[in-house]
């Protein structure tokens, strides 16, 4: 399946050319956070807590209705079986799946130091990549609200960049490092679907292709 435009693919293309100097000069350290709370409450912001919805997801989606997607390079997560793989017209080597609406999309990628185009004075960390992503969104005219936070993905500390577009679309990115690679998992779409995917992303990611119980 092909899609006309993906916000996430557009910023991933920019991600590889930004340097630490560019981020620092524009206050790109926003993803820093000394607090860590559930992604459900962070994404909801001033709205009501979504923890009950997350719990309901565990009951409503049975193991046999899920599929394991990803690759050895990017890791794997469990997502609903009805979601299908597609290729964005803008290119990129990310793995993407959609529910068929071409609006709700999950994106996966992984970066070595070379692929991330880390410069001599930069550190190859999840925070560096998160800063680049934050800076790119910060200068996007379509953004209504952006903030950084922290969470965990399968026990790995993750920097989270949260974006709400003026159109109402949510774009959330989880960036974390494991061994010698920085991994990126991102979701774009509506809030109801996002709430379900928080659990899939944070609790089922691993480098193993075997399904994970949630």
mmCIF file of C-alpha atoms in Angstrom:
data_model
loop_
_atom_site.group_PDB
_atom_site.id
_atom_site.type_symbol
_atom_site.label_atom_id
_atom_site.label_comp_id
_atom_site.label_asym_id
_atom_site.label_seq_id
_atom_site.Cartn_x
_atom_site.Cartn_y
_atom_site.Cartn_z
ATOM 1 C CA UNK A 1 0.000 0.000 0.000
ATOM 2 C CA UNK A 2 1.277 3.499 -0.837
ATOM 3 C CA UNK A 3 0.495 6.795 0.836
ATOM 4 C CA UNK A 4 0.689 10.338 -0.518
ATOM 5 C CA UNK A 5 2.335 11.984 2.481
ATOM 6 C CA UNK A 6 3.665 11.014 5.886
ATOM 7 C CA UNK A 7 4.784 13.696 8.329
ATOM 8 C CA UNK A 8 7.113 11.211 9.993
ATOM 9 C CA UNK A 9 8.919 10.298 6.790
ATOM 10 C CA UNK A 10 9.460 13.991 6.053
ATOM 11 C CA UNK A 11 11.132 14.661 9.406
ATOM 12 C CA UNK A 12 13.170 11.452 9.212
ATOM 13 C CA UNK A 13 14.727 12.758 6.016
ATOM 14 C CA UNK A 14 15.732 15.935 7.849
ATOM 15 C CA UNK A 15 16.888 14.002 10.911
ATOM 16 C CA UNK A 16 20.025 12.758 9.208
ATOM 17 C CA UNK A 17 21.334 16.197 8.233
ATOM 18 C CA UNK A 18 20.922 18.138 11.480
ATOM 19 C CA UNK A 19 23.923 18.532 13.794
ATOM 20 C CA UNK A 20 24.187 19.259 17.492
ATOM 21 C CA UNK A 21 25.201 22.860 16.757
ATOM 22 C CA UNK A 22 21.929 23.519 14.939
ATOM 23 C CA UNK A 23 19.888 22.048 17.768
ATOM 24 C CA UNK A 24 21.758 23.906 20.482
ATOM 25 C CA UNK A 25 21.428 27.299 18.810
ATOM 26 C CA UNK A 26 17.654 26.948 18.748
ATOM 27 C CA UNK A 27 17.053 25.480 22.162
ATOM 28 C CA UNK A 28 16.949 21.915 20.902
ATOM 29 C CA UNK A 29 17.458 20.351 24.314
ATOM 30 C CA UNK A 30 13.746 20.405 25.088
ATOM 31 C CA UNK A 31 13.347 16.619 25.318
ATOM 32 C CA UNK A 32 15.386 16.659 28.553
ATOM 33 C CA UNK A 33 13.235 15.702 31.507
ATOM 34 C CA UNK A 34 13.913 14.864 35.140
ATOM 35 C CA UNK A 35 10.502 13.319 35.566
ATOM 36 C CA UNK A 36 9.148 10.081 34.217
ATOM 37 C CA UNK A 37 5.473 9.208 34.132
ATOM 38 C CA UNK A 38 3.177 7.002 32.085
ATOM 39 C CA UNK A 39 2.891 7.867 28.411
ATOM 40 C CA UNK A 40 -0.875 7.730 28.707
ATOM 41 C CA UNK A 41 -0.988 10.661 31.117
ATOM 42 C CA UNK A 42 1.635 12.627 29.174
ATOM 43 C CA UNK A 43 -0.148 12.348 25.856
ATOM 44 C CA UNK A 44 -3.487 13.195 27.438
ATOM 45 C CA UNK A 45 -1.934 16.378 28.857
ATOM 46 C CA UNK A 46 -4.792 18.263 30.503
ATOM 47 C CA UNK A 47 -7.334 15.724 29.329
ATOM 48 C CA UNK A 48 -8.546 12.844 31.481
ATOM 49 C CA UNK A 49 -6.191 9.953 32.182
ATOM 50 C CA UNK A 50 -6.116 7.194 29.605
ATOM 51 C CA UNK A 51 -4.934 4.387 31.868
ATOM 52 C CA UNK A 52 -8.334 2.722 31.824
ATOM 53 C CA UNK A 53 -8.291 2.682 28.020
ATOM 54 C CA UNK A 54 -4.835 1.124 28.053
ATOM 55 C CA UNK A 55 -6.009 -1.605 30.416
ATOM 56 C CA UNK A 56 -9.026 -2.255 28.229
ATOM 57 C CA UNK A 57 -6.740 -2.773 25.263
ATOM 58 C CA UNK A 58 -5.031 -5.693 26.959
ATOM 59 C CA UNK A 59 -8.384 -7.424 27.388
ATOM 60 C CA UNK A 60 -9.920 -6.552 24.029
ATOM 61 C CA UNK A 61 -7.026 -7.519 21.764
ATOM 62 C CA UNK A 62 -6.275 -11.216 21.989
ATOM 63 C CA UNK A 63 -2.888 -12.694 21.221
ATOM 64 C CA UNK A 64 -4.097 -14.400 18.049
ATOM 65 C CA UNK A 65 -5.328 -11.066 16.687
ATOM 66 C CA UNK A 66 -1.842 -9.587 16.787
ATOM 67 C CA UNK A 67 1.110 -9.810 14.432
ATOM 68 C CA UNK A 68 4.816 -9.360 15.067
ATOM 69 C CA UNK A 69 6.330 -6.743 12.733
ATOM 70 C CA UNK A 70 9.716 -5.130 12.287
ATOM 71 C CA UNK A 71 13.182 -6.391 11.400
ATOM 72 C CA UNK A 72 16.425 -7.546 12.961
ATOM 73 C CA UNK A 73 17.815 -4.042 12.327
ATOM 74 C CA UNK A 74 14.934 -2.092 13.903
ATOM 75 C CA UNK A 75 13.529 -4.555 16.419
ATOM 76 C CA UNK A 76 9.995 -5.938 16.562
ATOM 77 C CA UNK A 77 6.662 -4.922 18.103
ATOM 78 C CA UNK A 78 3.202 -6.474 18.261
ATOM 79 C CA UNK A 79 0.423 -4.641 16.410
ATOM 80 C CA UNK A 80 -3.139 -5.580 15.367
ATOM 81 C CA UNK A 81 -3.220 -8.218 12.641
ATOM 82 C CA UNK A 82 -5.421 -6.083 10.394
ATOM 83 C CA UNK A 83 -2.688 -3.460 9.978
ATOM 84 C CA UNK A 84 -0.864 -3.639 6.638
ATOM 85 C CA UNK A 85 2.607 -2.692 5.465
ATOM 86 C CA UNK A 86 3.017 0.138 2.976
ATOM 87 C CA UNK A 87 5.715 2.173 1.269
ATOM 88 C CA UNK A 88 5.654 5.954 1.486
ATOM 89 C CA UNK A 89 6.030 7.826 -1.795
ATOM 90 C CA UNK A 90 8.754 9.990 -0.221
ATOM 91 C CA UNK A 91 11.011 6.968 0.123
ATOM 92 C CA UNK A 92 13.151 6.292 3.249
ATOM 93 C CA UNK A 93 14.214 2.939 4.670
ATOM 94 C CA UNK A 94 11.763 2.960 7.581
ATOM 95 C CA UNK A 95 9.325 0.132 8.173
ATOM 96 C CA UNK A 96 5.748 1.433 8.289
ATOM 97 C CA UNK A 97 2.327 -0.077 8.922
ATOM 98 C CA UNK A 98 -1.140 1.472 8.686
ATOM 99 C CA UNK A 99 -4.635 0.409 9.670
ATOM 100 C CA UNK A 100 -5.724 1.062 6.093
ATOM 101 C CA UNK A 101 -6.794 4.644 6.717
ATOM 102 C CA UNK A 102 -3.389 6.049 5.665
ATOM 103 C CA UNK A 103 -3.848 8.321 8.708
ATOM 104 C CA UNK A 104 -2.911 6.046 11.594
ATOM 105 C CA UNK A 105 0.667 4.917 10.999
ATOM 106 C CA UNK A 106 3.433 3.305 13.037
ATOM 107 C CA UNK A 107 7.033 3.806 11.896
ATOM 108 C CA UNK A 108 10.188 1.947 12.947
ATOM 109 C CA UNK A 109 13.843 2.690 12.264
ATOM 110 C CA UNK A 110 17.275 2.185 13.751
ATOM 111 C CA UNK A 111 20.438 4.275 13.535
ATOM 112 C CA UNK A 112 24.102 3.442 13.765
ATOM 113 C CA UNK A 113 26.525 6.287 14.405
ATOM 114 C CA UNK A 114 27.307 6.437 10.693
ATOM 115 C CA UNK A 115 23.691 6.362 9.544
ATOM 116 C CA UNK A 116 22.790 9.147 11.980
ATOM 117 C CA UNK A 117 25.565 11.307 10.507
ATOM 118 C CA UNK A 118 27.087 12.062 13.915
ATOM 119 C CA UNK A 119 29.642 14.850 13.721
ATOM 120 C CA UNK A 120 32.981 15.071 15.522
ATOM 121 C CA UNK A 121 31.700 17.130 18.471
ATOM 122 C CA UNK A 122 28.414 15.251 18.828
ATOM 123 C CA UNK A 123 27.665 12.387 21.174
ATOM 124 C CA UNK A 124 25.875 9.396 19.733
ATOM 125 C CA UNK A 125 23.017 9.190 22.215
ATOM 126 C CA UNK A 126 19.241 8.886 22.160
ATOM 127 C CA UNK A 127 19.072 12.450 23.453
ATOM 128 C CA UNK A 128 21.052 13.752 20.467
ATOM 129 C CA UNK A 129 18.607 12.154 18.038
ATOM 130 C CA UNK A 130 15.634 13.344 20.108
ATOM 131 C CA UNK A 131 17.008 16.897 20.036
ATOM 132 C CA UNK A 132 17.182 16.796 16.248
ATOM 133 C CA UNK A 133 13.597 15.589 16.009
ATOM 134 C CA UNK A 134 12.372 18.212 18.469
ATOM 135 C CA UNK A 135 14.158 21.005 16.618
ATOM 136 C CA UNK A 136 12.647 19.947 13.305
ATOM 137 C CA UNK A 137 9.103 19.927 14.696
ATOM 138 C CA UNK A 138 9.667 23.186 16.577
ATOM 139 C CA UNK A 139 10.073 24.988 13.258
ATOM 140 C CA UNK A 140 7.054 23.390 11.573
ATOM 141 C CA UNK A 141 4.194 25.833 10.961
ATOM 142 C CA UNK A 142 1.646 23.039 11.209
ATOM 143 C CA UNK A 143 2.442 22.280 14.858
ATOM 144 C CA UNK A 144 -0.029 23.351 17.542
ATOM 145 C CA UNK A 145 1.828 21.993 20.569
ATOM 146 C CA UNK A 146 5.133 20.216 21.189
ATOM 147 C CA UNK A 147 6.768 18.963 24.365
ATOM 148 C CA UNK A 148 9.411 16.492 25.466
ATOM 149 C CA UNK A 149 9.191 13.807 28.121
ATOM 150 C CA UNK A 150 10.719 10.508 29.175
ATOM 151 C CA UNK A 151 9.376 6.978 29.223
ATOM 152 C CA UNK A 152 10.682 3.436 28.882
ATOM 153 C CA UNK A 153 10.522 1.023 25.973
ATOM 154 C CA UNK A 154 10.987 -2.574 27.076
ATOM 155 C CA UNK A 155 13.035 -1.367 30.045
ATOM 156 C CA UNK A 156 15.177 1.021 27.994
ATOM 157 C CA UNK A 157 15.103 4.713 28.934
ATOM 158 C CA UNK A 158 13.434 6.578 26.076
ATOM 159 C CA UNK A 159 13.249 10.238 25.126
ATOM 160 C CA UNK A 160 9.793 11.092 23.884
ATOM 161 C CA UNK A 161 8.880 13.917 21.500
ATOM 162 C CA UNK A 162 5.146 14.650 21.601
ATOM 163 C CA UNK A 163 3.512 16.696 18.852
ATOM 164 C CA UNK A 164 -0.076 17.756 18.270
ATOM 165 C CA UNK A 165 -0.699 19.227 14.837
ATOM 166 C CA UNK A 166 -3.150 22.041 14.180
ATOM 167 C CA UNK A 167 -5.181 19.475 12.250
ATOM 168 C CA UNK A 168 -5.621 17.493 15.471
ATOM 169 C CA UNK A 169 -3.282 14.695 14.451
ATOM 170 C CA UNK A 170 -0.938 13.284 17.101
ATOM 171 C CA UNK A 171 2.707 12.470 16.278
ATOM 172 C CA UNK A 172 4.635 10.776 19.067
ATOM 173 C CA UNK A 173 8.235 9.537 18.819
ATOM 174 C CA UNK A 174 10.086 7.211 21.182
ATOM 175 C CA UNK A 175 13.885 7.364 20.890
ATOM 176 C CA UNK A 176 16.116 5.014 22.885
ATOM 177 C CA UNK A 177 19.556 3.438 22.699
ATOM 178 C CA UNK A 178 20.426 -0.217 23.084
ATOM 179 C CA UNK A 179 23.988 -1.389 22.624
ATOM 180 C CA UNK A 180 25.513 0.486 19.666
ATOM 181 C CA UNK A 181 22.301 1.613 17.987
ATOM 182 C CA UNK A 182 19.625 4.256 18.573
ATOM 183 C CA UNK A 183 16.106 3.066 17.822
ATOM 184 C CA UNK A 184 13.117 5.136 16.796
ATOM 185 C CA UNK A 185 9.476 4.104 16.994
ATOM 186 C CA UNK A 186 6.892 6.698 16.054
ATOM 187 C CA UNK A 187 3.122 6.905 15.800
ATOM 188 C CA UNK A 188 1.015 9.373 13.845
ATOM 189 C CA UNK A 189 -2.759 9.413 13.870
ATOM 190 C CA UNK A 190 -5.763 9.939 16.112
ATOM 191 C CA UNK A 191 -5.705 9.970 19.909
ATOM 192 C CA UNK A 192 -7.875 6.880 20.394
ATOM 193 C CA UNK A 193 -5.557 4.702 18.316
ATOM 194 C CA UNK A 194 -2.477 6.245 19.923
ATOM 195 C CA UNK A 195 -3.649 5.256 23.401
ATOM 196 C CA UNK A 196 -3.783 1.618 22.288
ATOM 197 C CA UNK A 197 -0.368 1.785 20.627
ATOM 198 C CA UNK A 198 1.400 3.143 23.701
ATOM 199 C CA UNK A 199 1.124 -0.308 25.240
ATOM 200 C CA UNK A 200 2.254 -2.089 22.071
ATOM 201 C CA UNK A 201 5.307 0.129 21.640
ATOM 202 C CA UNK A 202 6.476 0.417 25.243
ATOM 203 C CA UNK A 203 5.816 -3.179 26.298
ATOM 204 C CA UNK A 204 6.319 -5.430 23.262
ATOM 205 C CA UNK A 205 9.451 -4.076 21.554
ATOM 206 C CA UNK A 206 12.467 -6.365 21.463
ATOM 207 C CA UNK A 207 15.112 -7.616 19.063
ATOM 208 C CA UNK A 208 13.374 -10.978 19.054
ATOM 209 C CA UNK A 209 10.834 -11.955 16.423
ATOM 210 C CA UNK A 210 8.887 -14.034 18.937
ATOM 211 C CA UNK A 211 5.557 -12.606 20.082
ATOM 212 C CA UNK A 212 5.463 -10.831 23.427
ATOM 213 C CA UNK A 213 2.639 -11.221 25.917
ATOM 214 C CA UNK A 214 1.072 -7.878 26.943
#
